[in-house]
Short mmCIF file of C-alpha atoms in Angstrom, two decimals:
data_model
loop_
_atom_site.label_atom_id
_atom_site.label_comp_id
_atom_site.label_asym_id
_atom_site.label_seq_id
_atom_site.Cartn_x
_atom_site.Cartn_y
_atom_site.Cartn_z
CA UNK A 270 -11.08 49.37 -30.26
CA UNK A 271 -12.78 51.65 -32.95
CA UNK A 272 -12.21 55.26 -33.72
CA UNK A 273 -13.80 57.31 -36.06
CA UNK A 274 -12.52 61.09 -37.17
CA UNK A 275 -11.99 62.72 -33.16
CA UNK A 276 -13.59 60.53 -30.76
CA UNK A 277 -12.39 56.98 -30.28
CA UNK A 278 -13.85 54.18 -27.37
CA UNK A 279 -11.22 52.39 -25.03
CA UNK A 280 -12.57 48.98 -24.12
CA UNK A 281 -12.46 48.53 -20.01
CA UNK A 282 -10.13 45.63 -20.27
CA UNK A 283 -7.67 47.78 -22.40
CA UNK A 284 -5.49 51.15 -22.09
CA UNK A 285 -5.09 53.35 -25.07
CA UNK A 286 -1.65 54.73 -25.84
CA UNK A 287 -2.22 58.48 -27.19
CA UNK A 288 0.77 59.42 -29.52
CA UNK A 289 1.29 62.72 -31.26
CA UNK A 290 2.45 62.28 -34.64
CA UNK A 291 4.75 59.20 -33.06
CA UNK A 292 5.39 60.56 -29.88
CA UNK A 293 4.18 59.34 -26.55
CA UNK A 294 1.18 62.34 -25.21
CA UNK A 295 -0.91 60.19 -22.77
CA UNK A 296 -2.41 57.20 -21.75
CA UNK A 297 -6.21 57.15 -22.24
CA UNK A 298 -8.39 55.35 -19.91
CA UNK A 299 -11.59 53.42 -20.39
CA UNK A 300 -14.30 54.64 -22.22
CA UNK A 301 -14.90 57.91 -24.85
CA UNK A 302 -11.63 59.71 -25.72
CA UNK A 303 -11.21 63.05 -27.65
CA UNK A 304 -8.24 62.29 -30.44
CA UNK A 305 -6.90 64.91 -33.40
CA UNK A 306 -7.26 62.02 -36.47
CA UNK A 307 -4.60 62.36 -37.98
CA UNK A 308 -2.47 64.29 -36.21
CA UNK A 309 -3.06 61.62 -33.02
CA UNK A 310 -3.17 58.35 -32.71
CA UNK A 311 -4.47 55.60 -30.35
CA UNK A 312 -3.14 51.91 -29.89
CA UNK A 313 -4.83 49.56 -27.11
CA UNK A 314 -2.74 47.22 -25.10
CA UNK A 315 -5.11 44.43 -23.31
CA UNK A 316 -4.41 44.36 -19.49
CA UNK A 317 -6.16 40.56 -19.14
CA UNK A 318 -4.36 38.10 -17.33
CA UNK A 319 -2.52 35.64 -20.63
CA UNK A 320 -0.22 32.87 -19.58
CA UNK A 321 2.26 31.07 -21.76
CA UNK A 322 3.68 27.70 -21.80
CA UNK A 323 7.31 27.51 -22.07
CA UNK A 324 9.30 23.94 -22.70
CA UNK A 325 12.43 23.95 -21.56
CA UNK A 326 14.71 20.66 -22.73
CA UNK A 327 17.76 20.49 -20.16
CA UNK A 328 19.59 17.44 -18.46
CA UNK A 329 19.78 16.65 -15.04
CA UNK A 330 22.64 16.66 -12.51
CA UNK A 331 22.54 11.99 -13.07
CA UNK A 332 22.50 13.09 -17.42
CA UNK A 333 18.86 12.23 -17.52
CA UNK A 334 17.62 14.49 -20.64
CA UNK A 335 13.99 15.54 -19.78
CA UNK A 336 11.66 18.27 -20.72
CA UNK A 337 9.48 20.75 -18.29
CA UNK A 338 6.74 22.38 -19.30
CA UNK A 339 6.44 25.90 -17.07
CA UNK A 340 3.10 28.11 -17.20
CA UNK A 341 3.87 31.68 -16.75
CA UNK A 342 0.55 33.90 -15.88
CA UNK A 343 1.32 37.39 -16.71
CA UNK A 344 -0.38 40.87 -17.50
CA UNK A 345 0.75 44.38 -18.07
CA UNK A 346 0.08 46.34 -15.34
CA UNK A 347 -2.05 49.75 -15.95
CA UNK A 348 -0.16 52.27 -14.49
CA UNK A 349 2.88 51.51 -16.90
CA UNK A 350 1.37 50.78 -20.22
CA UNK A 351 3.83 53.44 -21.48
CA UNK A 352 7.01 51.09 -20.26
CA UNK A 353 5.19 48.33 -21.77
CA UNK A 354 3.94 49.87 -25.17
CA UNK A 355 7.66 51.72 -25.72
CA UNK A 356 10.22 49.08 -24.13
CA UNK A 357 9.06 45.57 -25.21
CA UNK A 358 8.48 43.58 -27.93
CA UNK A 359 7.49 40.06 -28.36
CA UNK A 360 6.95 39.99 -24.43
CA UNK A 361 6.23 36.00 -24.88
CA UNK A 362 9.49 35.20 -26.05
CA UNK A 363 11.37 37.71 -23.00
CA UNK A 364 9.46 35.50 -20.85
CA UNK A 365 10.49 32.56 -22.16
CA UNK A 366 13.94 33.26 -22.22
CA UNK A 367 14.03 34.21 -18.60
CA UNK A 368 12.36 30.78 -17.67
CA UNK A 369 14.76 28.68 -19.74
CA UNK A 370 17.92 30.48 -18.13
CA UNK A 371 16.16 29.76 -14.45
CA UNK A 372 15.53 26.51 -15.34
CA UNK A 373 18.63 25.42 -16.91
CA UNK A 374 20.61 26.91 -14.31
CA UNK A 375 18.50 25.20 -11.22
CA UNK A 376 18.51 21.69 -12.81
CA UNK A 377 21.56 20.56 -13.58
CA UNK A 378 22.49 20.97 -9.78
CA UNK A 379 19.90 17.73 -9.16
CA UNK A 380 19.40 13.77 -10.13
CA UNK A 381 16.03 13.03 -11.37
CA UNK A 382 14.48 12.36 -8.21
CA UNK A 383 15.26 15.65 -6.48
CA UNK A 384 14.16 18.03 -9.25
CA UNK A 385 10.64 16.00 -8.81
CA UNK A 386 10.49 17.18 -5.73
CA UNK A 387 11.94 20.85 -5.69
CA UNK A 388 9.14 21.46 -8.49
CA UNK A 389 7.64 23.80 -6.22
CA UNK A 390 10.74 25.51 -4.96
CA UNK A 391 12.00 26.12 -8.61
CA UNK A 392 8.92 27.63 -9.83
CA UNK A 393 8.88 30.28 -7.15
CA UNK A 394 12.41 30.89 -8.19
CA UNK A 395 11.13 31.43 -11.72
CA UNK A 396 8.61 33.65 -10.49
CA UNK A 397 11.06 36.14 -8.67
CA UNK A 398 13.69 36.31 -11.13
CA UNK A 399 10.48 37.18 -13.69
CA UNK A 400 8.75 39.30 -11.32
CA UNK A 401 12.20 41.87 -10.98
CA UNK A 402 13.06 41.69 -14.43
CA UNK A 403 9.93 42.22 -16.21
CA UNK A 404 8.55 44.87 -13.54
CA UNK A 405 10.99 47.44 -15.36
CA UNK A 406 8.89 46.90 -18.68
CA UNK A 407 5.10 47.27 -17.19
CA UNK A 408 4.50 43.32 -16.82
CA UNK A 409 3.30 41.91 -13.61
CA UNK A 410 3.51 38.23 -12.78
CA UNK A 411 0.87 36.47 -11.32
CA UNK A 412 1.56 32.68 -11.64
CA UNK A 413 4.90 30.14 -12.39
CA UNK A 414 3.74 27.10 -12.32
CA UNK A 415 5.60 23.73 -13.31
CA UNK A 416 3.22 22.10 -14.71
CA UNK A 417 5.01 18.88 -16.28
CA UNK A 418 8.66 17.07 -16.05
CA UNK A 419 8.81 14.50 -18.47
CA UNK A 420 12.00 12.60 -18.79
CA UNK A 421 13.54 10.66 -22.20
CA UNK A 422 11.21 7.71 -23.24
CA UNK A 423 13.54 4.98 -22.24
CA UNK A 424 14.33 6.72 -18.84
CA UNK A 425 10.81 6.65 -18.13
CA UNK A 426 9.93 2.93 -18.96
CA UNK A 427 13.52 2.15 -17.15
CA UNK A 428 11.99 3.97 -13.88
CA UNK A 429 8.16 2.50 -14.37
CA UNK A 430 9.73 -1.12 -14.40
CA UNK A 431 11.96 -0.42 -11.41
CA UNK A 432 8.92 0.59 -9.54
CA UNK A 433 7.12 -2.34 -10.56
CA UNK A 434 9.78 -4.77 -9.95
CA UNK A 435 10.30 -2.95 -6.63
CA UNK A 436 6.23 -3.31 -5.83
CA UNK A 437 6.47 -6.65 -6.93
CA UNK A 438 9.69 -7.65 -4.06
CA UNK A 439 7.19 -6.29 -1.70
CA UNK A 440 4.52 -8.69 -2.58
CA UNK A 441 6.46 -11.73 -3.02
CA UNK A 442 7.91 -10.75 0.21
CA UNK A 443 3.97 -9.69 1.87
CA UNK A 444 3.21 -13.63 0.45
CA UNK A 445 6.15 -14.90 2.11
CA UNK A 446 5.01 -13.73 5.27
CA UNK A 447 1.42 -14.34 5.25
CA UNK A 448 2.34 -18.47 4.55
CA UNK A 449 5.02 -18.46 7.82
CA UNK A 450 2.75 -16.72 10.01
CA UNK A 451 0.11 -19.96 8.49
CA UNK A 452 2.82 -22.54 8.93
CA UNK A 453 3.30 -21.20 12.67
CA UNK A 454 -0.20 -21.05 13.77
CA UNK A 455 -0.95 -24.59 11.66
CA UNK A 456 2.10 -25.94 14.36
CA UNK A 457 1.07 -24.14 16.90
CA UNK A 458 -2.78 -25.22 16.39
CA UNK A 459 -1.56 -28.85 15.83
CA UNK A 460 1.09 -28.65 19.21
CA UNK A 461 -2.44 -27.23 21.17
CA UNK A 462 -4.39 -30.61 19.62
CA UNK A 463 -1.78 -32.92 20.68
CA UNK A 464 -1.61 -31.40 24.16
CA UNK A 465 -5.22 -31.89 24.26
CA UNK A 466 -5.25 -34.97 23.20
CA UNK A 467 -2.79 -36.53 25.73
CA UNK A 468 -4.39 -34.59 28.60
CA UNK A 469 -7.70 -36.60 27.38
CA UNK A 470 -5.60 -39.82 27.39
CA UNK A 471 -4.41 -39.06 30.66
CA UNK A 472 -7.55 -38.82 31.84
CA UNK A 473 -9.58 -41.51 30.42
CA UNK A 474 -6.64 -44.27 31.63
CA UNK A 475 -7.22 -42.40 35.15
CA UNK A 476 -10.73 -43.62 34.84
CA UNK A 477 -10.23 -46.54 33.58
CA UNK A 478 -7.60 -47.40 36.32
CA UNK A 479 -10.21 -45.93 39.43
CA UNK A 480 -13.08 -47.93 37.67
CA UNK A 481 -10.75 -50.98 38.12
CA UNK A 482 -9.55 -50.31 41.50
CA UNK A 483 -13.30 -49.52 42.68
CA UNK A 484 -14.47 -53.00 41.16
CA UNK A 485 -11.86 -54.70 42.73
CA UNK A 486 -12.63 -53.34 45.84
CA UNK A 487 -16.08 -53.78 45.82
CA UNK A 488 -15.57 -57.68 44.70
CA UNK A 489 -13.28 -58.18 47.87
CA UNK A 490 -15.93 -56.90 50.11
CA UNK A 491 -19.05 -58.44 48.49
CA UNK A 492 -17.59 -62.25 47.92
CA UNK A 493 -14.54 -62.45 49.79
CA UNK A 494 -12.60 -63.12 46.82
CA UNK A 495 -8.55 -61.89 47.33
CA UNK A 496 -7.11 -59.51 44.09
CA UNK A 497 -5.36 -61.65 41.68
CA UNK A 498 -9.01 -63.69 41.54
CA UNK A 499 -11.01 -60.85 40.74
CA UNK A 500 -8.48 -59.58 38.17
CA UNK A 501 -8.61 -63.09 36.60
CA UNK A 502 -12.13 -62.93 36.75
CA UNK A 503 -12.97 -59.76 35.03
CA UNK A 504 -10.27 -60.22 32.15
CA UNK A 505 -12.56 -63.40 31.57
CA UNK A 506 -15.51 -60.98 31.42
CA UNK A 507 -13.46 -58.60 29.39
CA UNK A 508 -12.26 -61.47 26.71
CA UNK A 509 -16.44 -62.30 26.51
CA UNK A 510 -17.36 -58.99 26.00
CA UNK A 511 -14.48 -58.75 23.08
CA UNK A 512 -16.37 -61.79 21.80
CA UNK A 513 -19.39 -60.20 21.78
CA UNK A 514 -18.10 -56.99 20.24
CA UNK A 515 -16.75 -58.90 17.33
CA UNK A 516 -19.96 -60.37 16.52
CA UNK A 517 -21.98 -56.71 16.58
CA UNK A 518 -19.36 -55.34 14.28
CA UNK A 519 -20.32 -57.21 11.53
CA UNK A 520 -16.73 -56.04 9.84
CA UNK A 521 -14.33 -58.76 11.67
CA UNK A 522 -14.23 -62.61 11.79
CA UNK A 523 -12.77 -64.71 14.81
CA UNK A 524 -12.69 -68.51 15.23
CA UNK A 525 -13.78 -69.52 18.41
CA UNK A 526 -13.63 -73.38 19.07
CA UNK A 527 -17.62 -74.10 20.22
CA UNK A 528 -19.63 -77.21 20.98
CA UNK A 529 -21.70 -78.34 23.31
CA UNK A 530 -19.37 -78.57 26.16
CA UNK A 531 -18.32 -74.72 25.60
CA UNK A 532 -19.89 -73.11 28.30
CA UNK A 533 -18.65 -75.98 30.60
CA UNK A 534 -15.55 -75.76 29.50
CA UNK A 535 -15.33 -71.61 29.79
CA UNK A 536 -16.32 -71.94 32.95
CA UNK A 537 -13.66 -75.08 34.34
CA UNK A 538 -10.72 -72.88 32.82
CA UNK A 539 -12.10 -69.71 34.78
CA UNK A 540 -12.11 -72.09 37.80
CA UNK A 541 -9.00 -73.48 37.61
CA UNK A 542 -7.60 -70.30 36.41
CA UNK A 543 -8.73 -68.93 40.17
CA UNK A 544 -7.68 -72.12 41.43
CA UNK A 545 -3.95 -71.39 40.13
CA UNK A 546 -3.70 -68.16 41.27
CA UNK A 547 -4.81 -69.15 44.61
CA UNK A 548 -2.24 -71.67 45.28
CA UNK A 549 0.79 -69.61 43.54
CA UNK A 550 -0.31 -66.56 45.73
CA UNK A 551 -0.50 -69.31 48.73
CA UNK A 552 3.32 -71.16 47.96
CA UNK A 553 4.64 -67.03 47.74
CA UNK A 554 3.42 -66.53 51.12
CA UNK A 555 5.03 -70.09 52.26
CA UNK A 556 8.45 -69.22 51.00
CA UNK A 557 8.79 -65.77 52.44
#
């Protein structure tokens, strides 16, 4: 604002508040004004948007002491300057007064945890009890936003080591899981193997067992020998092929009487191995 003798310039974000030696003539708008210096003169009030940032210290409804920070965007509306200019003073600290009788009316009725989340819901109730009180002295409100809640010191390192015990439960209890759900499938993988496994047993006996039976039958046919002689015959051929077995190894020792009568004599005891068998099988038949 300058003004010089008459004429004085109104900046556009400002009003100018004419007054005739102290009393109230008009409001001048924006721009070159015609003033009587010094019978007239001509204060500017700003209509820009200004916020201010009132801390409110209040307890809640579980005696938790903490302090909210609440940003108030106001400006003074153009068409009543006058209200503004002649009924207020120190509009910041009106303001402020307002917000810390909303706010320490709204939060005592709530624990911690609820006026966390009713931030929203108690700045808009800043915001109307500002916007009908202050409209009566040329101020409109534009903005009430709570911008922090910041509880005691200790309250807040009590309620960040609940949460991280609390996060912590959840992964003890995440690891708990994760190692059953391993021990299950490690059973259930190792109940699958053994199920296997028999069914592979089962299986290669059955073979074993048909690959007998076929021999046997094939040895009946071919040499006319009866079934105990062929079974006494191939366990012969089974104990040689042990031998044999035992002397590719190269990891096992057996001690195996041998001269040069062995092969005689392997082949008398197969004889008279059949021989025996023969003559049991034939005394059965006599005595049924």
């Amino acid at each position: 604002m300058a003004s010089c003798f008459c004429f004085a310039c109104v900046d556009g974000s400002e009003r100018g508040i004419v007054q005739n030696m102290g009393k109230y003539s008009h409001t001048a708008a924006p721009g070159f004004n015609f003033i009587c210096w010094p019978f007239q003169t001509l204060s500017g009030i700003t209509t820009k948007v200004q916020q201010v940032d009132v801390k409110t210290s209040t307890k809640t409804k579980d005696n938790v002491t903490v302090t909210i920070t609440t940003a108030v965007q106001f400006a003074v509306d153009p068409n009543k300057v006058e209200d503004f200019f002649f009924k207020l003073n120190q509009p910041e600290r009106q303001i402020a007064a307002h917000v810390e009788n909303v706010v320490r009316s709204q939060i005592p009725k709530m624990d911690l945890d609820t006026a966390f989340l009713a931030k929203d819901e108690l700045a808009h109730t800043v915001m109307d009890e500002l916007s009908r009180n202050m409209s009566q002295y040329g101020l409109q409100i534009f903005g009430c936003l709570m911008t922090e809640m910041l509880p005691d010191a200790a309250v807040l390192r009590a309620m960040n080591e609940i949460n991280a015990a609390r996060r912590l439960r959840e992964a003890n209890l995440e690891k708990a899981e994760a190692e059953k759900l391993q021990l299950v499938k490690r059973a259930e993988a190792e109940a699958e193997a053994k199920h296997l496994s028999g069914l592979g047993t089962a299986k290669m006996r059955q073979a074993i067992t048909d690959g007998f039976q076929t021999s046997i039958q094939s040895m009946q046919h071919s040499c006319g020998m009866d079934a105990k002689e062929v079974v006494h015959m191939m366990l012969v051929t089974q104990y040689l092929d042990t031998l044999k077995d035992f002397a590719h190894s190269g990891r096992s020792a057996i001690l195996v009487p041998h001269g040069a009568s062995a092969v005689t004599d392997i082949e008398t005891q197969m004889r008279n191995g059949l021989l025996q068998a023969r003559l049991l099988g034939e005394q059965a038949a006599v005595d049924v």
